[in-house]
Coordinates of C-alpha atoms and ligand atoms in Angstrom, one line a residue:
X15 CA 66.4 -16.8 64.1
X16 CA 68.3 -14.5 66.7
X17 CA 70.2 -16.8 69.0
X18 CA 71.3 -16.4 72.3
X19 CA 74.9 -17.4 73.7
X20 CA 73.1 -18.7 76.6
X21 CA 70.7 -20.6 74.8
X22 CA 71.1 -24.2 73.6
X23 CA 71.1 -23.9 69.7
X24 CA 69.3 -27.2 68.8
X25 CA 65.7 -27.9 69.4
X26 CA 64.7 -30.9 71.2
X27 CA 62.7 -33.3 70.0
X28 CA 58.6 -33.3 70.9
X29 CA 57.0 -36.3 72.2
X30 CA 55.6 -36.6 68.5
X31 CA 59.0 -36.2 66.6
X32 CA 60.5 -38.6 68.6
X33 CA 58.5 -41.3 67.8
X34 CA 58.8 -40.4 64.4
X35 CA 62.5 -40.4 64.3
X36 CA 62.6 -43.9 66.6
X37 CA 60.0 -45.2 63.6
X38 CA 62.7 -44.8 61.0
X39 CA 65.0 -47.0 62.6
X40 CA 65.3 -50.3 60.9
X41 CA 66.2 -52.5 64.2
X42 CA 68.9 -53.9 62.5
X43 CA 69.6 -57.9 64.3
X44 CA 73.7 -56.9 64.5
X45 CA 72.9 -53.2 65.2
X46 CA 76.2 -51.1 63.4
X47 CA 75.3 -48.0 65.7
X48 CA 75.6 -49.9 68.7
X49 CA 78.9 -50.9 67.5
X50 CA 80.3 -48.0 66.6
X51 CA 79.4 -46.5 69.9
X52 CA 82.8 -45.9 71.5
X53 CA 81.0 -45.9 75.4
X54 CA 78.7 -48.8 74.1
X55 CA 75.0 -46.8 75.1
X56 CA 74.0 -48.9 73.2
X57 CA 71.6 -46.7 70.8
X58 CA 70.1 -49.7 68.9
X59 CA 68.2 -50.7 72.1
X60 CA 67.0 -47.6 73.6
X61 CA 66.0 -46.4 70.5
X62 CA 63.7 -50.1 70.2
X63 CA 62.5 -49.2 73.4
X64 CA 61.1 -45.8 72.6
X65 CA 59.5 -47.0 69.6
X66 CA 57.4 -49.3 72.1
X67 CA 57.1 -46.3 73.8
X68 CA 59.1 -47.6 76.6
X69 CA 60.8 -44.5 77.8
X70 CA 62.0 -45.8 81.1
X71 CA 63.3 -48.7 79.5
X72 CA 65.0 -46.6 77.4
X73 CA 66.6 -44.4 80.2
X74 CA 67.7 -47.0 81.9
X75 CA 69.8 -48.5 79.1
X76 CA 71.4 -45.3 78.3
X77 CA 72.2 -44.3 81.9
X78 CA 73.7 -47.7 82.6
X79 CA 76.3 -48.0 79.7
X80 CA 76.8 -43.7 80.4
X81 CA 77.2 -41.9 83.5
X82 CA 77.2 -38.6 81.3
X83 CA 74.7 -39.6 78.7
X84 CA 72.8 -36.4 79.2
X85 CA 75.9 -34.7 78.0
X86 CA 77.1 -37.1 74.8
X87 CA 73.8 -36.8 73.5
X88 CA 75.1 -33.0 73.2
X89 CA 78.2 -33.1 72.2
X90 CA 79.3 -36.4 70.4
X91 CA 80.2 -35.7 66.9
X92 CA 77.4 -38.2 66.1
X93 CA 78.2 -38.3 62.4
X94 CA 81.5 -40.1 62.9
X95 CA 80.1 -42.3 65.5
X96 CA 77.1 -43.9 65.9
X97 CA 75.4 -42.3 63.0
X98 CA 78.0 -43.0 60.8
X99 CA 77.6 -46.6 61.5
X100 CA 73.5 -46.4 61.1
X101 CA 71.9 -48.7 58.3
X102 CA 69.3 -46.0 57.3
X103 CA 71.8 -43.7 55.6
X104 CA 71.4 -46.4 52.7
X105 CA 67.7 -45.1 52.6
X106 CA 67.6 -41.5 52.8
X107 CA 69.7 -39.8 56.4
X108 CA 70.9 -41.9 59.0
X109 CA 68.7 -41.8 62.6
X110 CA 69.3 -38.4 64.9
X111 CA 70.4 -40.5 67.6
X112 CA 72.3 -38.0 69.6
X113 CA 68.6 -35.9 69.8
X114 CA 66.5 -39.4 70.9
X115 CA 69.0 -39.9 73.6
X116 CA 68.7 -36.1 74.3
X117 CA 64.5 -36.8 74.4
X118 CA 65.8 -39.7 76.9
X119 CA 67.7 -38.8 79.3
X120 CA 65.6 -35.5 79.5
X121 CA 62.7 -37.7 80.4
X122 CA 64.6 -39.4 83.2
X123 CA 65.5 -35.9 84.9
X124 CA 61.9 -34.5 84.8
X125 CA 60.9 -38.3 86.4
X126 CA 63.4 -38.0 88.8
X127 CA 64.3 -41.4 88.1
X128 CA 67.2 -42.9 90.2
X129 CA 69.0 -45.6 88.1
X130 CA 73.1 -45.6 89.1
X131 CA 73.1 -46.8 92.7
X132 CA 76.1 -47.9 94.9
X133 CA 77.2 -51.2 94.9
X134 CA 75.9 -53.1 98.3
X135 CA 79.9 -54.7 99.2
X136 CA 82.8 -52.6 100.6
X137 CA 85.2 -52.7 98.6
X138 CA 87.9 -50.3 99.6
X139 CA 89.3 -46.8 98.5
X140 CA 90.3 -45.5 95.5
X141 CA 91.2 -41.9 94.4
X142 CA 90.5 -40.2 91.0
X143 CA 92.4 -37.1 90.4
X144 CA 90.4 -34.9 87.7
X145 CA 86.6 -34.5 87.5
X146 CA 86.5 -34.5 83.4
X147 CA 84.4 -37.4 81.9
X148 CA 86.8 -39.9 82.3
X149 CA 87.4 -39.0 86.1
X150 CA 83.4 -38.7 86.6
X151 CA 83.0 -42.2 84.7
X152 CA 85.4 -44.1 86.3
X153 CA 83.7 -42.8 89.8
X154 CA 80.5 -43.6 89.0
X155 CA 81.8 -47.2 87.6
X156 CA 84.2 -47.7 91.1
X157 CA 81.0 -46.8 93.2
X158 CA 78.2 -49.3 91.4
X159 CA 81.3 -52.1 92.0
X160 CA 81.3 -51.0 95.7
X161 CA 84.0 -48.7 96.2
X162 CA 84.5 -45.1 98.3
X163 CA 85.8 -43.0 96.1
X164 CA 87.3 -39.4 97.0
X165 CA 87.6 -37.3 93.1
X166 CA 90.3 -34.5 93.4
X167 CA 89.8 -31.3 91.5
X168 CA 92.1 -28.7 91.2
X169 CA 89.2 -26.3 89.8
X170 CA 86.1 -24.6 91.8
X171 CA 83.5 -26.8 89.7
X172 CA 83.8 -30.0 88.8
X173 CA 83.7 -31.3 84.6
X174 CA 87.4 -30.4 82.7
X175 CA 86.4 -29.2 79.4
X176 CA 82.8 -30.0 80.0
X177 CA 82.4 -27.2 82.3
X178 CA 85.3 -24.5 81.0
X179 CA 85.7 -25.4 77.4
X180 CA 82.4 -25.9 75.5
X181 CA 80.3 -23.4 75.2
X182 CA 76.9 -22.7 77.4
X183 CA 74.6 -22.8 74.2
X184 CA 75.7 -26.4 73.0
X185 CA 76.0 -27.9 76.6
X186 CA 74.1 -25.8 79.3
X187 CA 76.0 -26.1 82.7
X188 CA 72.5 -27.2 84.5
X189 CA 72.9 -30.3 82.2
X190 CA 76.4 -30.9 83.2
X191 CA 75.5 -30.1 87.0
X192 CA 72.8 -32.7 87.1
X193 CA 74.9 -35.5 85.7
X194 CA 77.4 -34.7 88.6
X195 CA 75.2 -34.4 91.6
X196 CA 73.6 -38.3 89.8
X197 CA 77.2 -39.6 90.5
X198 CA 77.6 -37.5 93.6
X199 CA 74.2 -38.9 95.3
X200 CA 75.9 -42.4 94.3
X201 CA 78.2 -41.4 97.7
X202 CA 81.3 -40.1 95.7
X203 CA 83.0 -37.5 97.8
X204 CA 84.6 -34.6 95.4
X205 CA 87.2 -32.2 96.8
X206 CA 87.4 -29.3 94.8
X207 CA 89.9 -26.8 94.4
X208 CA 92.5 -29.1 95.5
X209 CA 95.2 -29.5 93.1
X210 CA 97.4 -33.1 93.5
X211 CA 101.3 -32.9 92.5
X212 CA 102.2 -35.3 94.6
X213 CA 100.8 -39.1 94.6
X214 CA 102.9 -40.6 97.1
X215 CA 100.5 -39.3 100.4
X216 CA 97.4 -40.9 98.6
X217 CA 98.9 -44.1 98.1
X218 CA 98.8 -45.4 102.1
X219 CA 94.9 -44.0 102.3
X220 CA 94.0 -45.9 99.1
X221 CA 94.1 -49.2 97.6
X222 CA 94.4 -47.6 93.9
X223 CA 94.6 -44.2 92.3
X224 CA 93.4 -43.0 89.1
X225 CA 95.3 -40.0 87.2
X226 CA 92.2 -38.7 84.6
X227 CA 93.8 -35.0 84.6
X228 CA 93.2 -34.8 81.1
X229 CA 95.4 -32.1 78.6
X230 CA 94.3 -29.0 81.0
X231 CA 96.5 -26.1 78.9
X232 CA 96.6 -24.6 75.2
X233 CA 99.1 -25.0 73.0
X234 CA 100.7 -21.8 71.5
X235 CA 103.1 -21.2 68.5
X236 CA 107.0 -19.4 68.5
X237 CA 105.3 -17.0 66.3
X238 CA 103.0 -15.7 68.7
X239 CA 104.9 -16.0 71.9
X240 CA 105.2 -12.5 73.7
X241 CA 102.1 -11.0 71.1
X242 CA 99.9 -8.5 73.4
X243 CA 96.9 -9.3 70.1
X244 CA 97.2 -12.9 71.1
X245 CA 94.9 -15.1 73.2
X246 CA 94.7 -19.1 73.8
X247 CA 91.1 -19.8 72.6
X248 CA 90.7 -22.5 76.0
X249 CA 91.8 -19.3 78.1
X250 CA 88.7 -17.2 76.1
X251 CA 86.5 -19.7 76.2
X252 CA 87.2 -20.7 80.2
X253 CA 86.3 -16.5 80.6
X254 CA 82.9 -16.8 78.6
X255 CA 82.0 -19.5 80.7
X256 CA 82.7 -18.4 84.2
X257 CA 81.2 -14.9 83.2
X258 CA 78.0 -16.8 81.9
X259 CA 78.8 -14.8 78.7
X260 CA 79.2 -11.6 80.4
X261 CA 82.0 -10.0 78.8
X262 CA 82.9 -7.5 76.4
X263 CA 84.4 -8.6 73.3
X264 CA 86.7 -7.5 70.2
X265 CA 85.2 -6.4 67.1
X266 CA 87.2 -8.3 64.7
X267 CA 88.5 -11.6 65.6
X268 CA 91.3 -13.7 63.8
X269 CA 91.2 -17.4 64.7
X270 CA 94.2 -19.7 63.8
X271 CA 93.0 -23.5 63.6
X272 CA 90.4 -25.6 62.2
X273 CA 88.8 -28.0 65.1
X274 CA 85.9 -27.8 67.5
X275 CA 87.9 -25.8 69.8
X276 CA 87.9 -23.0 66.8
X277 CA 84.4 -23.4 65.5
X278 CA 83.7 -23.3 69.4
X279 CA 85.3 -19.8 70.0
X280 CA 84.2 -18.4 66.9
X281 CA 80.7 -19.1 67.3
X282 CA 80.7 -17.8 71.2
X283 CA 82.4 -14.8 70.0
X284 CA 79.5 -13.9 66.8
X285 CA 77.1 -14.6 69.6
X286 CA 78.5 -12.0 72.0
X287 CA 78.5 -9.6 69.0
X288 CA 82.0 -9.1 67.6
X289 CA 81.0 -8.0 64.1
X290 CA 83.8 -10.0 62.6
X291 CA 85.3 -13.4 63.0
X292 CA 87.5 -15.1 60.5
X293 CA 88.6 -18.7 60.8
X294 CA 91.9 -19.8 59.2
X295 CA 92.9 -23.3 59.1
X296 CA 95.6 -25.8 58.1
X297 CA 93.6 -28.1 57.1
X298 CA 91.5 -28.1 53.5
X299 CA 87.7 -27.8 53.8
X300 CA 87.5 -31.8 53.0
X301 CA 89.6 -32.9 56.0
X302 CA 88.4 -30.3 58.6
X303 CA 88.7 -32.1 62.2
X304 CA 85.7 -30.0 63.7
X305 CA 82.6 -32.0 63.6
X306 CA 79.7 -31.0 60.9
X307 CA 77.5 -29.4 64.3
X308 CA 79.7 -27.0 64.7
X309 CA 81.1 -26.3 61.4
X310 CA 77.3 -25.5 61.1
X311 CA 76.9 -23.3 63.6
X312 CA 79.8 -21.2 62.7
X313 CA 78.2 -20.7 59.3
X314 CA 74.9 -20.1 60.3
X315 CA 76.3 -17.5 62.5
X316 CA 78.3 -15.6 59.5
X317 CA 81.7 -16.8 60.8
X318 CA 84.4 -16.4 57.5
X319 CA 85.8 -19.8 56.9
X320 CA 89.1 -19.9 55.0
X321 CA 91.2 -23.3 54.5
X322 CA 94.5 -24.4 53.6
X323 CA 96.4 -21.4 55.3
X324 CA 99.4 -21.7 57.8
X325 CA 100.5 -18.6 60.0
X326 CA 104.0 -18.1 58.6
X327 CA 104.7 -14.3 60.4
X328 CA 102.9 -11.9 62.5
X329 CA 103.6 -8.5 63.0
X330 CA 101.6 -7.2 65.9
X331 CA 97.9 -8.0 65.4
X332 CA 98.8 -8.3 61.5
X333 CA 99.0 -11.9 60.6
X334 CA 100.3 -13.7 57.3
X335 CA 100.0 -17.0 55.8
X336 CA 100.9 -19.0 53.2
X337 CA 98.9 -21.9 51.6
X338 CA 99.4 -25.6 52.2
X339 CA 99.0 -26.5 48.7
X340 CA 99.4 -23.2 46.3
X341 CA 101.9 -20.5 45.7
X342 CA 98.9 -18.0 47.1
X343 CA 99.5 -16.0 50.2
X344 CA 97.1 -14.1 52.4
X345 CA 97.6 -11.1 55.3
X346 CA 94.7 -10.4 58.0
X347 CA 94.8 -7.8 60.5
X348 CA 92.3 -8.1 63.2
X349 CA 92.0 -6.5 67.0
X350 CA 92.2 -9.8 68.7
X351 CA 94.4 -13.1 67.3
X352 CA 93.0 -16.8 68.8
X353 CA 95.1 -20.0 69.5
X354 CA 93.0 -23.1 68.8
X355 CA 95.8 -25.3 67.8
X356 CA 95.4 -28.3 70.4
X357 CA 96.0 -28.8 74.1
X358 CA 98.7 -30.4 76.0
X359 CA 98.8 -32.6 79.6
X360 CA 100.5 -31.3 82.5
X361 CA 102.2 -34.8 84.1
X362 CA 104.8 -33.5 86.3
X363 CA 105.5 -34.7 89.8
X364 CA 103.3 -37.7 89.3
X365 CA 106.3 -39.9 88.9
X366 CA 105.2 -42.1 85.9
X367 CA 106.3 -43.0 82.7
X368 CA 104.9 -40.4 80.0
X369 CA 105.8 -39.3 76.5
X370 CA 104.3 -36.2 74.8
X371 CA 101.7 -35.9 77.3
X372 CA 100.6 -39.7 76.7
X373 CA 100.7 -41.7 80.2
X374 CA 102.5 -45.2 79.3
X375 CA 99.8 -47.5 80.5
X376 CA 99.2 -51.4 80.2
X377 CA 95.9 -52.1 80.3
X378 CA 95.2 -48.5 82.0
X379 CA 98.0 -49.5 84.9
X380 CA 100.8 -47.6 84.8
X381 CA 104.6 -49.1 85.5
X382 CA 103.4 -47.9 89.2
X383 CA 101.3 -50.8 90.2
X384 CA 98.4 -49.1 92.2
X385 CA 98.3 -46.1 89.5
X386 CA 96.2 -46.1 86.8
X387 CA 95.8 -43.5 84.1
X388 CA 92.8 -42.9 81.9
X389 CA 91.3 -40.0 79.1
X390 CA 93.4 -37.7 77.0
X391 CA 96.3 -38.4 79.1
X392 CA 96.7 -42.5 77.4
X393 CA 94.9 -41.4 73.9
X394 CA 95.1 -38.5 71.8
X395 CA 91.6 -39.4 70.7
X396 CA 90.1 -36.5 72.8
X397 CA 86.8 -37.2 73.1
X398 CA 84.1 -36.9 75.5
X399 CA 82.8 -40.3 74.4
X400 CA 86.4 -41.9 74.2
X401 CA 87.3 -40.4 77.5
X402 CA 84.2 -42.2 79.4
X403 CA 85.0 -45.7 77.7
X404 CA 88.5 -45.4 79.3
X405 CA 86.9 -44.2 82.6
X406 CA 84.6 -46.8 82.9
X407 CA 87.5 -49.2 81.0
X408 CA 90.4 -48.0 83.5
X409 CA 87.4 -49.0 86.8
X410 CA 87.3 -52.4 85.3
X411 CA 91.2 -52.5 85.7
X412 CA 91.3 -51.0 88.8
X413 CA 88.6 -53.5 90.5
X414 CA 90.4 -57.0 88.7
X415 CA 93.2 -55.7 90.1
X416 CA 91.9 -55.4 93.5
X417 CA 90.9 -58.9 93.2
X418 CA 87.4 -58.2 92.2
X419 CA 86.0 -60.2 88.7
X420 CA 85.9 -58.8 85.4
Ligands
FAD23 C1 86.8 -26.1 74.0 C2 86.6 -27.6 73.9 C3 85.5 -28.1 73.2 C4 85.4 -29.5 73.0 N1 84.3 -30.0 72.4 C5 84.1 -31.3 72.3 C6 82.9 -31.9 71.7 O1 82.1 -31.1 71.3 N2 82.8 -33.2 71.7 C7 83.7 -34.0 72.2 O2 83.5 -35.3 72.2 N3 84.9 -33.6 72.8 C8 85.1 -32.2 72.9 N4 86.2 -31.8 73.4 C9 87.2 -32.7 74.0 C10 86.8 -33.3 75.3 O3 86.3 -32.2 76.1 C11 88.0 -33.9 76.0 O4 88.5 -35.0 75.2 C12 87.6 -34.6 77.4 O5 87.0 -33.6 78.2 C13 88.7 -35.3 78.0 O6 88.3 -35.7 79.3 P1 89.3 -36.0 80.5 O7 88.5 -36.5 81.6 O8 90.4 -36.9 80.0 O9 90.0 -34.6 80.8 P2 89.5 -33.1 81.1 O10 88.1 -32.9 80.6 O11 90.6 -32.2 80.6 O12 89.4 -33.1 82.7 C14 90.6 -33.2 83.5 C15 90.3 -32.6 84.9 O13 91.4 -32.8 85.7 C16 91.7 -31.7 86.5 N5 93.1 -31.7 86.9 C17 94.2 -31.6 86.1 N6 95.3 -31.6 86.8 C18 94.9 -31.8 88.1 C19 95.6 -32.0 89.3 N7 97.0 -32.0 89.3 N8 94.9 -32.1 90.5 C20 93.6 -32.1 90.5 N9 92.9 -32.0 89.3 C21 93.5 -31.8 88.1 C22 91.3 -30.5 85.5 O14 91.1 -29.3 86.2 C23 90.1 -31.1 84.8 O15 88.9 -30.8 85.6 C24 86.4 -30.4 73.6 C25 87.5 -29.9 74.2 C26 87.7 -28.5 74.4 C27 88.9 -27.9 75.0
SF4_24 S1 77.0 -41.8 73.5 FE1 77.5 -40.5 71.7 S2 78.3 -42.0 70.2 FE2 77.3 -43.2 71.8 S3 75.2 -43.6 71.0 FE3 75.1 -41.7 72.3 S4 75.4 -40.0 70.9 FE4 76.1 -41.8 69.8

């Protein structure tokens, strides 16, 4: 089937193959999904509730435990989370529980239902610079304990990654601006466009201040530095997005690395029409870091897969490598050459404590007192799901702190 860059590329589930999936479950008593659920949604029990047909029930649960579960349910790499965890794979496949919290939280939007509300006691003001998942978590989490909080964001729109690095047919941007304007009817006040170098101003206006500025830029290599064919795949795939996919693109395409950022690029770029994309990764096929969605993708969407290849010179837009493992070697020439090889944080001028891009934080507090630090920038685990357990982690911090109980 013809797809369309603009079009999200899985199906939802019917009201009929929902219930059919949700029957499959085995409502295990010590629930592994739910444990292996790094924001704890808590998939065991909204899935019991939809087999009851209990939808609201259900919604609730998920929304509750995940300010953005509208957007996990898109793109968690399910198979080394929650599904990886489910009892059923024993049986036959484990439970699609990304799509029934998908079927969900869709339900909730077309009820309108209201379920993340401010908390009724003042508690004070705290600012969240960044307005990626762990900055939009730890809002929503600040505002339900009674805080005002004020997110910065250096960007037009509001998201990180969520709205300029994954692509429009795996997480449309009206999903994405729905979750935000839940959190923003909570009474969270986003500035926008407003970049922060400086902490010391914020710190008389408010009690505590969150850093959640995430790893923002993409990492290059000496090989390619000054190479007119070369292109940071973040910087290609920030262009898509802003030109909803409007854009003319190369031919042939060379991409250098083997994660979801890659597969990402790759498959926006088949999409658009270049006739030929070639990934080449470090990494051998069995330890590829991009998840199995979008490894599929890429393949369904004739995107040339080669592994166990490092760059080791490039002449031009004429690239060679040589492999990990074997005395093989391998030249490509293509009319555009991709850098997917990792991000990196940005933490001057905020005055704390930081190694490679890692914030040094105890317990999300930094060695600043009233600064705390949460997302990529205190784990390299750089996930969406990670990055709203430390949001909604680092607002648990921030309110004992401020004298409030765990
Ligand atoms: C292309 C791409 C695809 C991905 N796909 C997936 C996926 O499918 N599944 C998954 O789980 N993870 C995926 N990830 C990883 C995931 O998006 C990140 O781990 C996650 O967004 C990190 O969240 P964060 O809140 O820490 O930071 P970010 O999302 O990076 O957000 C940080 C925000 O802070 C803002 N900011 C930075 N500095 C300042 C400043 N000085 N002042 C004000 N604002 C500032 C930035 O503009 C940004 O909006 C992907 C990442 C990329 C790049
Ligand atoms: S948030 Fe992600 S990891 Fe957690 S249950 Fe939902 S799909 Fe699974």
């Amino acid at each position: 089937m013809k797809k369309d860059y603009r079009q999200e590329y899985e199906l939802p589930f019917t009201p009929l193959t929902v219930m059919h999936e949700a029957a499959r479950c085995l409502l295990c008593y010590d629930a592994p999904c739910s444990k292996a659920c790094p924001a704890q949604t808590d998939p065991a029990k909204f899935i019991r509730s939809v087999r009851f047909r209990n939808f609201k029930g259900a919604a609730e649960t998920v929304r509750k435990n995940n300010a953005l579960a509208a957007v996990c349910a898109r793109v968690c790499p399910t198979e080394k989370l929650c599904r990886q965890g489910c009892s059923r794979s024993g049986i036959d496949r484990p439970i699609e529980i990304g799509k029934i919290q998908r079927y969900v939280t869709d339900f909730e939007d077309a009820c309108g239902m209201k379920i993340l509300e401010k908390g009724s006691k003042n508690s004070g003001k705290v600012a969240i610079i960044g307005s990626g998942p762990a900055g939009l978590q730890a809002a929503a989490t600040l505002t339900e304990l009674g805080y005002d909080v004020t997110v910065f964001e250096k960007n037009e729109k509001c998201g990180g990654w969520l709205r300029y690095g994954i692509p429009e047919y795996r997480l449309p941007s009206p999903v994405l601006d729905k979750e935000i304007n839940r959190i923003a009817q909570m009474g969270v006040t986003f500035v926008t466009k407003r970049e922060i170098k400086d902490l010391q101003p914020l710190k008389s206006e408010f009690k505590a201040i969150l850093l959640a500025t995430g790893a923002s830029y993409g990492r290059t290599l000496p090989l390619f530095e000054n190479n007119k064919y070369a292109e940071l795949a973040v910087d290609v795939l920030a262009k898509i997005k802003d030109k909803n996919g409007k854009i003319s693109v190369p031919e042939s395409v060379l991409i250098i690395g083997g994660g979801d950022v890659a597969m990402d690029v790759a498959t926006s770029l088949k999409l658009l029409g270049s006739r030929s994309v070639t990934v080449v990764a470090r990494e051998q096929a069995f330890e590829f870091p991009a998840s199995s969605e979008e490894l599929k993708a890429a393949r369904e969407n004739c995107v040339s897969i080669i592994d166990g290849y490092t760059p080791v010179s490039a002449d031009g837009n004429k690239v060679t490598f040589k492999h990990v493992a074997l005395d093989a070697g391998l030249t490509i020439k293509a009319d555009k050459i991709i850098l997917a090889i990792g991000q990196r944080a940005d933490l001057e001028g905020f005055g704390v404590k930081a190694e490679n891009g890692i914030v040094h934080t105890v317990g999300y507090q930094t060695d600043d007192k009233q600064i705390f630090a949460a997302g990529d920038i205190v784990d390299g685990d750089k996930l969406v799901v990670s990055a709203i357990k430390y949001g909604k982690e680092a607002a648990h911090a921030i309110h004992a702190y401020l004298g409030g109980k765990q």
